[in-house]
Amino acid sequence: MASLSLLPTFVSLSPSPSLSPSSSSSSSSSSVTCLSPSRIHTVTVHSPRWSRSAKRSLVPRSTLDEVSVIDPPPPPPPPPSEPKSELIESLKLKLLSTVSGLNRGLAADEDDLRKADAAAKELEDAGGLVDLSIDLDKLQGRWKLIYSSAFSSRTLGGSRPGLPTGRLLPVTLGQVFQRIDILSKDFDNIAELELGAPWPLPPVEVTATLAHKFEVIGSAKIKITFEKTTVKTTGNLSQLPPLELPRIPDALRPPSNQGSGEFEVTYLDTDIRVTRGDRDELRVFVIS
């Protein structure tokens, strides 16, 4: 018998008559007929069959199994630092507690001066630069002086010439105020004084008002120009008329007292004001 590899072979592929295309079976079969001169071989090949419903679901498996991946939420932010308003309030209390008990600076020693200056600087740094073109209205009102570094020199003029104070001297300093009117540009320094009198006379209580005019220079600097001094008795002698001392003419004014001065407002809000003078004088005021 001749070898099959040397004979021509014809292959026909036809569907098996036992299954129709509409069959719901999950598989179909086809018959393969191999023709050769010696014999005929028929091989049935089964292949998967898809139903109509299955055809509608011909979706890649990976699509059905697709899972959306969402990035994990970011870690929570660190706890916020102390709000600026709370920081400023705490620094204001620190400054006020530092200068309390110093009798407006008259009882301050060198260590007290350093502590007060450091506390004021902390508040100034936290508050930032003062702009009086925006905050000029905050100057309005009557301010009470609670500390002056210049009073440690034991004179009423601070670093300027002034009346000395002390237990054995006839002048006792009471409360000190500044009265500022931003419309009229009035800037008055008001001091309550007690003047000693010969025994057995009682001391004389007076209020001295040093009237000035002011102008703003730059963003935070103020220049004041002296106008006059008014002295008014209080207490038992309050019925006496006030005594007005006119402004000394410039030609007669000594070089050390030109009747004007400058200072910078380094911190300002509605209830506290910090200034630094042209002679390195630190002053702290509260609204009265």
PDB file of C-alpha atoms in Angstrom:
ATOM      1  CA  MET A   1       0.000   0.000   0.000  1.00  0.00           C
ATOM      2  CA  ALA A   2       1.324   3.431  -0.906  1.00  0.00           C
ATOM      3  CA  SER A   3       2.319   5.858   1.850  1.00  0.00           C
ATOM      4  CA  LEU A   4      -0.311   8.472   2.677  1.00  0.00           C
ATOM      5  CA  SER A   5       2.259  11.258   2.671  1.00  0.00           C
ATOM      6  CA  LEU A   6       2.798  10.689  -1.065  1.00  0.00           C
ATOM      7  CA  LEU A   7      -0.864  10.867  -2.041  1.00  0.00           C
ATOM      8  CA  PRO A   8      -2.929  14.023  -2.452  1.00  0.00           C
ATOM      9  CA  THR A   9      -5.288  14.675   0.385  1.00  0.00           C
ATOM     10  CA  PHE A  10      -8.529  16.615   0.244  1.00  0.00           C
ATOM     11  CA  VAL A  11     -10.107  17.951   3.369  1.00  0.00           C
ATOM     12  CA  SER A  12     -13.680  19.133   3.593  1.00  0.00           C
ATOM     13  CA  LEU A  13     -15.168  20.802   6.636  1.00  0.00           C
ATOM     14  CA  SER A  14     -18.945  20.646   7.100  1.00  0.00           C
ATOM     15  CA  PRO A  15     -21.196  21.147  10.067  1.00  0.00           C
ATOM     16  CA  SER A  16     -22.621  18.102  11.675  1.00  0.00           C
ATOM     17  CA  PRO A  17     -26.302  17.600  10.769  1.00  0.00           C
ATOM     18  CA  SER A  18     -27.064  16.602  14.329  1.00  0.00           C
ATOM     19  CA  LEU A  19     -26.777  20.220  15.651  1.00  0.00           C
ATOM     20  CA  SER A  20     -28.466  23.278  14.270  1.00  0.00           C
ATOM     21  CA  PRO A  21     -27.200  26.845  14.720  1.00  0.00           C
ATOM     22  CA  SER A  22     -30.208  27.655  16.834  1.00  0.00           C
ATOM     23  CA  SER A  23     -29.514  24.922  19.316  1.00  0.00           C
ATOM     24  CA  SER A  24     -29.174  26.097  22.885  1.00  0.00           C
ATOM     25  CA  SER A  25     -26.369  23.652  23.539  1.00  0.00           C
ATOM     26  CA  SER A  26     -23.210  25.184  24.867  1.00  0.00           C
ATOM     27  CA  SER A  27     -21.084  23.524  22.205  1.00  0.00           C
ATOM     28  CA  SER A  28     -21.237  22.683  18.486  1.00  0.00           C
ATOM     29  CA  SER A  29     -19.472  20.097  16.356  1.00  0.00           C
ATOM     30  CA  SER A  30     -18.041  19.993  12.851  1.00  0.00           C
ATOM     31  CA  SER A  31     -16.934  17.022  10.826  1.00  0.00           C
ATOM     32  CA  VAL A  32     -13.640  16.930   9.017  1.00  0.00           C
ATOM     33  CA  THR A  33     -13.417  14.437   6.162  1.00  0.00           C
ATOM     34  CA  CYS A  34     -10.009  13.371   4.946  1.00  0.00           C
ATOM     35  CA  LEU A  35     -10.036  11.904   1.476  1.00  0.00           C
ATOM     36  CA  SER A  36      -7.372   9.586   0.200  1.00  0.00           C
ATOM     37  CA  PRO A  37      -7.372   6.790  -2.435  1.00  0.00           C
ATOM     38  CA  SER A  38      -7.099   4.083   0.192  1.00  0.00           C
ATOM     39  CA  ARG A  39      -9.588   5.120   2.861  1.00  0.00           C
ATOM     40  CA  ILE A  40     -11.793   7.895   4.115  1.00  0.00           C
ATOM     41  CA  HIS A  41     -11.289   9.245   7.636  1.00  0.00           C
ATOM     42  CA  THR A  42     -13.978  11.289   9.314  1.00  0.00           C
ATOM     43  CA  VAL A  43     -13.044  13.207  12.472  1.00  0.00           C
ATOM     44  CA  THR A  44     -15.603  15.106  14.512  1.00  0.00           C
ATOM     45  CA  VAL A  45     -14.285  18.250  16.175  1.00  0.00           C
ATOM     46  CA  HIS A  46     -16.291  19.818  18.966  1.00  0.00           C
ATOM     47  CA  SER A  47     -15.954  23.552  19.562  1.00  0.00           C
ATOM     48  CA  PRO A  48     -17.605  25.911  22.070  1.00  0.00           C
ATOM     49  CA  ARG A  49     -20.865  27.462  20.965  1.00  0.00           C
ATOM     50  CA  TRP A  50     -22.156  30.768  22.176  1.00  0.00           C
ATOM     51  CA  SER A  51     -25.819  31.437  22.593  1.00  0.00           C
ATOM     52  CA  ARG A  52     -27.380  34.726  21.600  1.00  0.00           C
ATOM     53  CA  SER A  53     -27.469  35.763  25.190  1.00  0.00           C
ATOM     54  CA  ALA A  54     -23.856  34.867  25.589  1.00  0.00           C
ATOM     55  CA  LYS A  55     -22.907  36.919  22.558  1.00  0.00           C
ATOM     56  CA  ARG A  56     -24.381  39.966  24.205  1.00  0.00           C
ATOM     57  CA  SER A  57     -22.030  39.373  27.107  1.00  0.00           C
ATOM     58  CA  LEU A  58     -18.851  39.143  25.115  1.00  0.00           C
ATOM     59  CA  VAL A  59     -17.028  41.557  27.331  1.00  0.00           C
ATOM     60  CA  PRO A  60     -13.408  41.093  28.260  1.00  0.00           C
ATOM     61  CA  ARG A  61     -13.197  39.512  31.691  1.00  0.00           C
ATOM     62  CA  SER A  62     -10.744  42.122  32.822  1.00  0.00           C
ATOM     63  CA  THR A  63     -13.393  44.819  32.302  1.00  0.00           C
ATOM     64  CA  LEU A  64     -15.907  43.033  34.483  1.00  0.00           C
ATOM     65  CA  ASP A  65     -13.345  42.541  37.190  1.00  0.00           C
ATOM     66  CA  GLU A  66     -12.015  46.092  37.024  1.00  0.00           C
ATOM     67  CA  VAL A  67     -11.719  47.725  40.453  1.00  0.00           C
ATOM     68  CA  SER A  68     -11.436  51.490  40.887  1.00  0.00           C
ATOM     69  CA  VAL A  69      -8.443  52.390  43.007  1.00  0.00           C
ATOM     70  CA  ILE A  70      -8.784  55.610  44.995  1.00  0.00           C
ATOM     71  CA  ASP A  71      -5.729  57.262  46.490  1.00  0.00           C
ATOM     72  CA  PRO A  72      -5.811  57.190  50.277  1.00  0.00           C
ATOM     73  CA  PRO A  73      -6.742  60.514  51.898  1.00  0.00           C
ATOM     74  CA  PRO A  74      -3.841  62.753  52.861  1.00  0.00           C
ATOM     75  CA  PRO A  75      -2.756  62.638  56.474  1.00  0.00           C
ATOM     76  CA  PRO A  76      -4.458  65.182  58.737  1.00  0.00           C
ATOM     77  CA  PRO A  77      -2.649  68.499  59.034  1.00  0.00           C
ATOM     78  CA  PRO A  78      -0.672  69.167  62.177  1.00  0.00           C
ATOM     79  CA  PRO A  79      -2.541  70.997  64.906  1.00  0.00           C
ATOM     80  CA  PRO A  80      -2.665  74.722  64.096  1.00  0.00           C
ATOM     81  CA  SER A  81      -0.299  77.002  65.889  1.00  0.00           C
ATOM     82  CA  GLU A  82      -1.631  79.585  68.286  1.00  0.00           C
ATOM     83  CA  PRO A  83      -3.793  82.110  66.362  1.00  0.00           C
ATOM     84  CA  LYS A  84      -2.207  85.518  66.012  1.00  0.00           C
ATOM     85  CA  SER A  85      -4.979  87.242  67.949  1.00  0.00           C
ATOM     86  CA  GLU A  86      -4.502  84.920  70.910  1.00  0.00           C
ATOM     87  CA  LEU A  87      -0.731  85.358  70.740  1.00  0.00           C
ATOM     88  CA  ILE A  88      -1.062  89.145  70.808  1.00  0.00           C
ATOM     89  CA  GLU A  89      -3.470  89.040  73.735  1.00  0.00           C
ATOM     90  CA  SER A  90      -1.055  86.873  75.716  1.00  0.00           C
ATOM     91  CA  LEU A  91       1.852  89.204  74.910  1.00  0.00           C
ATOM     92  CA  LYS A  92      -0.196  92.224  75.982  1.00  0.00           C
ATOM     93  CA  LEU A  93      -0.904  90.589  79.329  1.00  0.00           C
ATOM     94  CA  LYS A  94       2.772  89.721  79.664  1.00  0.00           C
ATOM     95  CA  LEU A  95       3.806  93.329  79.079  1.00  0.00           C
ATOM     96  CA  LEU A  96       1.222  94.714  81.493  1.00  0.00           C
ATOM     97  CA  SER A  97       2.199  92.254  84.206  1.00  0.00           C
ATOM     98  CA  THR A  98       5.891  93.081  83.674  1.00  0.00           C
ATOM     99  CA  VAL A  99       5.431  96.814  84.252  1.00  0.00           C
ATOM    100  CA  SER A 100       2.834  96.531  86.989  1.00  0.00           C
ATOM    101  CA  GLY A 101       4.101  97.479  90.425  1.00  0.00           C
ATOM    102  CA  LEU A 102       6.822  99.771  89.013  1.00  0.00           C
ATOM    103  CA  ASN A 103       4.913 102.971  89.858  1.00  0.00           C
ATOM    104  CA  ARG A 104       4.868 103.953  86.153  1.00  0.00           C
ATOM    105  CA  GLY A 105       8.630 103.378  86.021  1.00  0.00           C
ATOM    106  CA  LEU A 106       9.635 105.483  89.009  1.00  0.00           C
ATOM    107  CA  ALA A 107      10.500 102.298  90.954  1.00  0.00           C
ATOM    108  CA  ALA A 108      12.216 100.498  88.066  1.00  0.00           C
ATOM    109  CA  ASP A 109      15.824  99.354  88.299  1.00  0.00           C
ATOM    110  CA  GLU A 110      18.081  98.236  85.453  1.00  0.00           C
ATOM    111  CA  ASP A 111      16.728  94.692  85.485  1.00  0.00           C
ATOM    112  CA  ASP A 112      13.146  95.982  85.381  1.00  0.00           C
ATOM    113  CA  LEU A 113      14.015  98.195  82.414  1.00  0.00           C
ATOM    114  CA  ARG A 114      15.451  95.241  80.465  1.00  0.00           C
ATOM    115  CA  LYS A 115      12.448  93.012  81.176  1.00  0.00           C
ATOM    116  CA  ALA A 116       9.976  95.725  80.171  1.00  0.00           C
ATOM    117  CA  ASP A 117      11.878  96.456  76.976  1.00  0.00           C
ATOM    118  CA  ALA A 118      11.997  92.740  76.036  1.00  0.00           C
ATOM    119  CA  ALA A 119       8.263  92.274  76.689  1.00  0.00           C
ATOM    120  CA  ALA A 120       7.424  95.354  74.624  1.00  0.00           C
ATOM    121  CA  LYS A 121       9.623  94.157  71.764  1.00  0.00           C
ATOM    122  CA  GLU A 122       7.806  90.804  71.655  1.00  0.00           C
ATOM    123  CA  LEU A 123       4.481  92.606  71.327  1.00  0.00           C
ATOM    124  CA  GLU A 124       5.830  94.980  68.691  1.00  0.00           C
ATOM    125  CA  ASP A 125       7.170  92.104  66.594  1.00  0.00           C
ATOM    126  CA  ALA A 126       3.893  90.176  66.801  1.00  0.00           C
ATOM    127  CA  GLY A 127       1.775  93.219  65.950  1.00  0.00           C
ATOM    128  CA  GLY A 128       3.849  94.298  62.963  1.00  0.00           C
ATOM    129  CA  LEU A 129       4.439  97.813  61.680  1.00  0.00           C
ATOM    130  CA  VAL A 130       1.924 100.513  62.599  1.00  0.00           C
ATOM    131  CA  ASP A 131       0.415 102.552  59.763  1.00  0.00           C
ATOM    132  CA  LEU A 132      -1.256 105.690  61.092  1.00  0.00           C
ATOM    133  CA  SER A 133      -2.621 106.555  57.656  1.00  0.00           C
ATOM    134  CA  ILE A 134      -5.002 103.634  58.249  1.00  0.00           C
ATOM    135  CA  ASP A 135      -5.206 103.447  62.055  1.00  0.00           C
ATOM    136  CA  LEU A 136      -5.166 107.135  62.986  1.00  0.00           C
ATOM    137  CA  ASP A 137      -8.643 106.857  64.538  1.00  0.00           C
ATOM    138  CA  LYS A 138      -7.237 104.430  67.113  1.00  0.00           C
ATOM    139  CA  LEU A 139      -5.245 107.315  68.623  1.00  0.00           C
ATOM    140  CA  GLN A 140      -8.436 109.147  69.537  1.00  0.00           C
ATOM    141  CA  GLY A 141      -9.261 109.299  73.220  1.00  0.00           C
ATOM    142  CA  ARG A 142      -7.800 109.629  76.690  1.00  0.00           C
ATOM    143  CA  TRP A 143      -4.856 107.337  77.407  1.00  0.00           C
ATOM    144  CA  LYS A 144      -3.436 106.492  80.812  1.00  0.00           C
ATOM    145  CA  LEU A 145       0.319 106.125  81.171  1.00  0.00           C
ATOM    146  CA  ILE A 146       1.221 102.956  83.069  1.00  0.00           C
ATOM    147  CA  TYR A 147       4.947 102.863  82.349  1.00  0.00           C
ATOM    148  CA  SER A 148       7.760 105.130  81.183  1.00  0.00           C
ATOM    149  CA  SER A 149      11.350 103.949  81.108  1.00  0.00           C
ATOM    150  CA  ALA A 150      12.491 107.554  81.501  1.00  0.00           C
ATOM    151  CA  PHE A 151      10.842 107.859  84.920  1.00  0.00           C
ATOM    152  CA  SER A 152      13.558 105.589  86.321  1.00  0.00           C
ATOM    153  CA  SER A 153      15.749 108.704  86.284  1.00  0.00           C
ATOM    154  CA  ARG A 154      13.486 109.942  89.125  1.00  0.00           C
ATOM    155  CA  THR A 155      12.487 113.152  87.336  1.00  0.00           C
ATOM    156  CA  LEU A 156       9.076 114.182  86.021  1.00  0.00           C
ATOM    157  CA  GLY A 157      10.618 115.024  82.680  1.00  0.00           C
ATOM    158  CA  GLY A 158      12.065 111.559  82.264  1.00  0.00           C
ATOM    159  CA  SER A 159      15.228 111.851  80.225  1.00  0.00           C
ATOM    160  CA  ARG A 160      14.376 115.524  79.704  1.00  0.00           C
ATOM    161  CA  PRO A 161      15.013 118.098  82.470  1.00  0.00           C
ATOM    162  CA  GLY A 162      12.160 118.070  84.964  1.00  0.00           C
ATOM    163  CA  LEU A 163      11.151 118.381  88.567  1.00  0.00           C
ATOM    164  CA  PRO A 164      12.749 115.745  90.787  1.00  0.00           C
ATOM    165  CA  THR A 165      10.524 113.419  92.771  1.00  0.00           C
ATOM    166  CA  GLY A 166      11.145 111.530  95.960  1.00  0.00           C
ATOM    167  CA  ARG A 167       9.993 110.958  99.485  1.00  0.00           C
ATOM    168  CA  LEU A 168      11.832 113.973 100.854  1.00  0.00           C
ATOM    169  CA  LEU A 169      11.029 116.304  97.956  1.00  0.00           C
ATOM    170  CA  PRO A 170       7.884 118.453  97.702  1.00  0.00           C
ATOM    171  CA  VAL A 171       6.495 117.058  94.423  1.00  0.00           C
ATOM    172  CA  THR A 172       4.635 113.743  94.191  1.00  0.00           C
ATOM    173  CA  LEU A 173       3.519 112.440  90.833  1.00  0.00           C
ATOM    174  CA  GLY A 174       0.016 111.050  90.531  1.00  0.00           C
ATOM    175  CA  GLN A 175      -1.712 109.726  87.416  1.00  0.00           C
ATOM    176  CA  VAL A 176      -0.485 110.766  83.959  1.00  0.00           C
ATOM    177  CA  PHE A 177      -2.706 110.893  80.876  1.00  0.00           C
ATOM    178  CA  GLN A 178      -2.538 111.803  77.215  1.00  0.00           C
ATOM    179  CA  ARG A 179      -5.606 113.290  75.574  1.00  0.00           C
ATOM    180  CA  ILE A 180      -5.559 113.107  71.779  1.00  0.00           C
ATOM    181  CA  ASP A 181      -8.035 114.647  69.352  1.00  0.00           C
ATOM    182  CA  ILE A 182      -7.334 113.577  65.782  1.00  0.00           C
ATOM    183  CA  LEU A 183      -9.644 116.258  64.312  1.00  0.00           C
ATOM    184  CA  SER A 184      -8.286 119.341  66.093  1.00  0.00           C
ATOM    185  CA  LYS A 185      -4.755 117.844  66.275  1.00  0.00           C
ATOM    186  CA  ASP A 186      -4.663 118.547  70.025  1.00  0.00           C
ATOM    187  CA  PHE A 187      -2.227 116.440  72.010  1.00  0.00           C
ATOM    188  CA  ASP A 188      -2.326 117.163  75.735  1.00  0.00           C
ATOM    189  CA  ASN A 189      -0.134 115.642  78.424  1.00  0.00           C
ATOM    190  CA  ILE A 190      -1.995 115.735  81.736  1.00  0.00           C
ATOM    191  CA  ALA A 191      -0.270 115.086  85.069  1.00  0.00           C
ATOM    192  CA  GLU A 192      -1.770 114.968  88.535  1.00  0.00           C
ATOM    193  CA  LEU A 193       0.671 116.423  91.063  1.00  0.00           C
ATOM    194  CA  GLU A 194       0.803 116.902  94.794  1.00  0.00           C
ATOM    195  CA  LEU A 195       2.838 119.905  95.913  1.00  0.00           C
ATOM    196  CA  GLY A 196       4.245 119.983  99.407  1.00  0.00           C
ATOM    197  CA  ALA A 197       3.462 122.930 101.654  1.00  0.00           C
ATOM    198  CA  PRO A 198       5.031 124.155 104.906  1.00  0.00           C
ATOM    199  CA  TRP A 199       3.714 122.477 108.005  1.00  0.00           C
ATOM    200  CA  PRO A 200       0.937 122.548 109.176  1.00  0.00           C
ATOM    201  CA  LEU A 201      -0.583 123.357 105.777  1.00  0.00           C
ATOM    202  CA  PRO A 202      -1.839 120.354 103.760  1.00  0.00           C
ATOM    203  CA  PRO A 203      -0.266 119.560 100.400  1.00  0.00           C
ATOM    204  CA  VAL A 204      -1.753 121.203  97.348  1.00  0.00           C
ATOM    205  CA  GLU A 205      -3.216 118.978  94.658  1.00  0.00           C
ATOM    206  CA  VAL A 206      -3.013 120.287  91.113  1.00  0.00           C
ATOM    207  CA  THR A 207      -3.518 119.062  87.572  1.00  0.00           C
ATOM    208  CA  ALA A 208      -1.022 120.310  85.019  1.00  0.00           C
ATOM    209  CA  THR A 209      -2.026 120.181  81.364  1.00  0.00           C
ATOM    210  CA  LEU A 210       0.714 120.608  78.786  1.00  0.00           C
ATOM    211  CA  ALA A 211      -1.075 121.432  75.535  1.00  0.00           C
ATOM    212  CA  HIS A 212       0.520 120.465  72.225  1.00  0.00           C
ATOM    213  CA  LYS A 213      -0.352 120.217  68.563  1.00  0.00           C
ATOM    214  CA  PHE A 214       0.651 117.110  66.701  1.00  0.00           C
ATOM    215  CA  GLU A 215       1.286 115.976  63.172  1.00  0.00           C
ATOM    216  CA  VAL A 216       1.997 112.557  61.693  1.00  0.00           C
ATOM    217  CA  ILE A 217       5.366 112.116  60.007  1.00  0.00           C
ATOM    218  CA  GLY A 218       5.750 109.087  57.805  1.00  0.00           C
ATOM    219  CA  SER A 219       3.741 106.003  58.648  1.00  0.00           C
ATOM    220  CA  ALA A 220       4.065 105.816  62.442  1.00  0.00           C
ATOM    221  CA  LYS A 221       6.010 108.808  63.756  1.00  0.00           C
ATOM    222  CA  ILE A 222       4.345 111.718  65.542  1.00  0.00           C
ATOM    223  CA  LYS A 223       5.779 115.181  66.096  1.00  0.00           C
ATOM    224  CA  ILE A 224       4.338 117.301  68.913  1.00  0.00           C
ATOM    225  CA  THR A 225       4.800 121.062  69.364  1.00  0.00           C
ATOM    226  CA  PHE A 226       4.253 122.652  72.759  1.00  0.00           C
ATOM    227  CA  GLU A 227       1.637 125.413  73.033  1.00  0.00           C
ATOM    228  CA  LYS A 228       1.002 126.240  76.721  1.00  0.00           C
ATOM    229  CA  THR A 229       0.721 124.848  80.244  1.00  0.00           C
ATOM    230  CA  THR A 230      -2.396 125.138  82.387  1.00  0.00           C
ATOM    231  CA  VAL A 231      -2.334 124.416  86.115  1.00  0.00           C
ATOM    232  CA  LYS A 232      -5.618 123.817  87.934  1.00  0.00           C
ATOM    233  CA  THR A 233      -5.923 123.187  91.646  1.00  0.00           C
ATOM    234  CA  THR A 234      -8.061 120.307  92.816  1.00  0.00           C
ATOM    235  CA  GLY A 235      -9.269 119.042  96.175  1.00  0.00           C
ATOM    236  CA  ASN A 236      -9.866 121.723  98.820  1.00  0.00           C
ATOM    237  CA  LEU A 237      -8.630 124.476  96.493  1.00  0.00           C
ATOM    238  CA  SER A 238     -10.590 123.441  93.407  1.00  0.00           C
ATOM    239  CA  GLN A 239     -12.513 126.726  93.461  1.00  0.00           C
ATOM    240  CA  LEU A 240      -9.418 128.659  92.451  1.00  0.00           C
ATOM    241  CA  PRO A 241      -9.230 129.648  88.777  1.00  0.00           C
ATOM    242  CA  PRO A 242      -6.740 127.834  86.554  1.00  0.00           C
ATOM    243  CA  LEU A 243      -3.349 129.351  85.995  1.00  0.00           C
ATOM    244  CA  GLU A 244      -2.205 129.475  82.419  1.00  0.00           C
ATOM    245  CA  LEU A 245       1.480 129.663  81.594  1.00  0.00           C
ATOM    246  CA  PRO A 246       2.063 130.928  78.079  1.00  0.00           C
ATOM    247  CA  ARG A 247       4.445 129.277  75.696  1.00  0.00           C
ATOM    248  CA  ILE A 248       7.987 130.583  75.997  1.00  0.00           C
ATOM    249  CA  PRO A 249       9.049 132.390  72.811  1.00  0.00           C
ATOM    250  CA  ASP A 250      11.513 130.386  70.727  1.00  0.00           C
ATOM    251  CA  ALA A 251      14.123 133.135  70.983  1.00  0.00           C
ATOM    252  CA  LEU A 252      14.108 132.836  74.798  1.00  0.00           C
ATOM    253  CA  ARG A 253      13.833 129.062  74.922  1.00  0.00           C
ATOM    254  CA  PRO A 254      17.015 127.257  76.043  1.00  0.00           C
ATOM    255  CA  PRO A 255      18.551 124.865  73.486  1.00  0.00           C
ATOM    256  CA  SER A 256      17.744 121.864  75.699  1.00  0.00           C
ATOM    257  CA  ASN A 257      14.021 122.645  75.596  1.00  0.00           C
ATOM    258  CA  GLN A 258      12.775 123.469  72.118  1.00  0.00           C
ATOM    259  CA  GLY A 259       9.152 122.762  72.968  1.00  0.00           C
ATOM    260  CA  SER A 260       8.774 119.931  70.474  1.00  0.00           C
ATOM    261  CA  GLY A 261       9.527 116.261  70.298  1.00  0.00           C
ATOM    262  CA  GLU A 262       9.055 113.166  68.204  1.00  0.00           C
ATOM    263  CA  PHE A 263       8.153 109.602  69.025  1.00  0.00           C
ATOM    264  CA  GLU A 264       7.174 106.504  67.088  1.00  0.00           C
ATOM    265  CA  VAL A 265       4.055 104.451  67.713  1.00  0.00           C
ATOM    266  CA  THR A 266       5.370 100.892  67.714  1.00  0.00           C
ATOM    267  CA  TYR A 267       2.160  99.109  68.726  1.00  0.00           C
ATOM    268  CA  LEU A 268      -1.434 100.301  68.620  1.00  0.00           C
ATOM    269  CA  ASP A 269      -4.883  98.789  69.039  1.00  0.00           C
ATOM    270  CA  THR A 270      -8.121  99.901  70.638  1.00  0.00           C
ATOM    271  CA  ASP A 271      -6.955  99.457  74.252  1.00  0.00           C
ATOM    272  CA  ILE A 272      -3.134  99.590  74.411  1.00  0.00           C
ATOM    273  CA  ARG A 273      -0.460 101.767  72.831  1.00  0.00           C
ATOM    274  CA  VAL A 274       3.325 101.448  72.920  1.00  0.00           C
ATOM    275  CA  THR A 275       5.627 104.287  71.853  1.00  0.00           C
ATOM    276  CA  ARG A 276       9.362 104.841  71.673  1.00  0.00           C
ATOM    277  CA  GLY A 277      10.609 108.393  72.003  1.00  0.00           C
ATOM    278  CA  ASP A 278      13.411 110.303  70.388  1.00  0.00           C
ATOM    279  CA  ARG A 279      15.489 109.797  73.571  1.00  0.00           C
ATOM    280  CA  ASP A 280      14.985 106.012  73.647  1.00  0.00           C
ATOM    281  CA  GLU A 281      12.063 106.378  76.025  1.00  0.00           C
ATOM    282  CA  LEU A 282       9.639 103.442  76.120  1.00  0.00           C
ATOM    283  CA  ARG A 283       6.096 104.317  77.117  1.00  0.00           C
ATOM    284  CA  VAL A 284       3.080 102.038  77.597  1.00  0.00           C
ATOM    285  CA  PHE A 285      -0.475 103.433  77.661  1.00  0.00           C
ATOM    286  CA  VAL A 286      -3.909 101.916  78.141  1.00  0.00           C
ATOM    287  CA  ILE A 287      -7.144 103.550  77.052  1.00  0.00           C
ATOM    288  CA  SER A 288      -8.825 105.340  79.933  1.00  0.00           C
TER     289      SER A 288
END
